[in-house]
Short mmCIF file of C-alpha atoms in Angstrom, two decimals:
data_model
loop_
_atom_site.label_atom_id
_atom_site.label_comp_id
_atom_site.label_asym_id
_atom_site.label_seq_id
_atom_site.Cartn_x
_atom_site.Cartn_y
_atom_site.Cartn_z
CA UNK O 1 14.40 -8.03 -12.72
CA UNK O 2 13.88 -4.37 -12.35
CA UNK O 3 17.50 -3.58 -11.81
CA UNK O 4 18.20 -5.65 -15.30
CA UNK O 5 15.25 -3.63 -17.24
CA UNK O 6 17.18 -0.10 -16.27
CA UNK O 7 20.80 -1.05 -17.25
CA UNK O 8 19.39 -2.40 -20.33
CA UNK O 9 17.54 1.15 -21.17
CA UNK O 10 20.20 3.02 -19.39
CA UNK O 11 23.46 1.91 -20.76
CA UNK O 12 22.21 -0.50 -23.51
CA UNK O 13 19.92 1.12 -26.07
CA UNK O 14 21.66 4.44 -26.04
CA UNK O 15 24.87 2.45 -26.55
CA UNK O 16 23.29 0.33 -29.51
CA UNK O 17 21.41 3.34 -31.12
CA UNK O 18 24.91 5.04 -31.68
CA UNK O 19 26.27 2.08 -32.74
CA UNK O 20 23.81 1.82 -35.06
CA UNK O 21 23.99 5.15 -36.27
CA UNK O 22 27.86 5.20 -36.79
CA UNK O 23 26.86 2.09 -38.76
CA UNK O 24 24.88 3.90 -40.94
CA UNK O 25 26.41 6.87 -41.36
CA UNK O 26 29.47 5.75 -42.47
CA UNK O 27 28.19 4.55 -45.61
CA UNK O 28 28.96 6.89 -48.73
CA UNK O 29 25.39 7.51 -49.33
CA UNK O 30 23.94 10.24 -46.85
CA UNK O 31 20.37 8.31 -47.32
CA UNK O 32 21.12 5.03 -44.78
CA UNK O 33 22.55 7.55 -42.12
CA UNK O 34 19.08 9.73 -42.28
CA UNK O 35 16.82 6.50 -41.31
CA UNK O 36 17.07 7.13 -37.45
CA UNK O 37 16.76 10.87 -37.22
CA UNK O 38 13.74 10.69 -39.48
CA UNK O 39 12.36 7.65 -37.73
CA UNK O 40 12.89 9.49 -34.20
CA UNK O 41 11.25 13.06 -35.93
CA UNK O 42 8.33 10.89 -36.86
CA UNK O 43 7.68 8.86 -33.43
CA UNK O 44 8.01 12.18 -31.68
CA UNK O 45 5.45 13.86 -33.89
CA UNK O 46 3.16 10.94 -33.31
CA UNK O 47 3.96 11.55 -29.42
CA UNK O 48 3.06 15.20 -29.73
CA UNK O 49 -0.34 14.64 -31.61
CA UNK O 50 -1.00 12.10 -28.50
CA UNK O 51 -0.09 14.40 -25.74
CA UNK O 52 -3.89 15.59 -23.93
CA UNK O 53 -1.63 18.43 -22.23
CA UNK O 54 -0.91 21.36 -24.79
CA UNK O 55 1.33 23.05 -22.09
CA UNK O 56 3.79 19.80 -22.30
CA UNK O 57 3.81 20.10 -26.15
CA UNK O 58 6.92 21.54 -26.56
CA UNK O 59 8.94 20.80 -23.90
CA UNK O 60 8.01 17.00 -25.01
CA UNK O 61 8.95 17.94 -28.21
CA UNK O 62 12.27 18.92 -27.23
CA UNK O 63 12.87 16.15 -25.25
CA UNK O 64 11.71 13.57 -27.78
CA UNK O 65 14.03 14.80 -30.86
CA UNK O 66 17.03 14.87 -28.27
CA UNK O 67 17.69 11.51 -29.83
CA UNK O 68 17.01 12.92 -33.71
CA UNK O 69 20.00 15.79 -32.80
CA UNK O 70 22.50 13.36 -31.91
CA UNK O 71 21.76 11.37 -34.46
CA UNK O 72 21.93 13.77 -37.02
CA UNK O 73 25.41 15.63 -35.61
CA UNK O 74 27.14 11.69 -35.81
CA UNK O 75 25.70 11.71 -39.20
CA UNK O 76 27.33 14.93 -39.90
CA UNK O 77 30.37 13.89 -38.73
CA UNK O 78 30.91 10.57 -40.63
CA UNK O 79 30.33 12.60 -43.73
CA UNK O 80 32.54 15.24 -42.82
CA UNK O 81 34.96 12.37 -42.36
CA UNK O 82 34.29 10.49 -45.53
CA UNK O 83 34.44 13.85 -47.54
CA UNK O 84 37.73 14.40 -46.29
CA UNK O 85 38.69 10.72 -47.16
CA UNK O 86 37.31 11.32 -50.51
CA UNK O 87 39.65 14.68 -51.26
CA UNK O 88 42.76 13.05 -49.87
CA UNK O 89 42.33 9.49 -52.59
CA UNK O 90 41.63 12.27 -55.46
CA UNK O 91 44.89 14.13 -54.59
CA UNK O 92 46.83 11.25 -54.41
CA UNK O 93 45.46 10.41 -57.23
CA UNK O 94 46.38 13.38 -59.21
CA UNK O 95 49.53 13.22 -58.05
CA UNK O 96 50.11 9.90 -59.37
CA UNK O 97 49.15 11.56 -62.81
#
């Protein structure tokens, strides 16, 4: 049982979250790609306020919004990708003109 509970938050979740986020990000709207970095931000601010230690703050911190970076970079580059989609129809476009 333990062995199953590790691959799934090992390999699994990670796998699924960017999955997800791809999901999202590919839309043509930034807003659906920006739900799981500002879901992630907010869980690891509620994290932080919970933490008794103040000398684990930041390091926690850091370690919690791992997820909100990655998130945000895949974001960054589906857009970058759909931009550049988005250029390439409008010149072929006005070269059909």
């Amino acid at each position: 049982m333990i062995h199953k509970i590790n691959f799934l938050t090992i390999v699994v979740l990670p796998i699924g979250f960017i999955l997800v986020q791809i999901l999202l990000s590919k839309n043509d709207s930034k807003y659906p790609g920006l739900i799981i970095p500002i879901l992630n931000f907010l869980f690891s601010i509620v994290g932080i306020i919970q933490t008794p230690n103040t000398k684990n703050m930041f390091s926690g911190f850091i370690m919690c919004n791992t997820t909100t970076v990655i998130a945000l970079i895949i974001l960054y580059i589906c857009q970058k990708n759909i931009k550049k989609k988005n250029q390439i129809t409008k010149m072929k476009i006005q070269d059909l003109e």
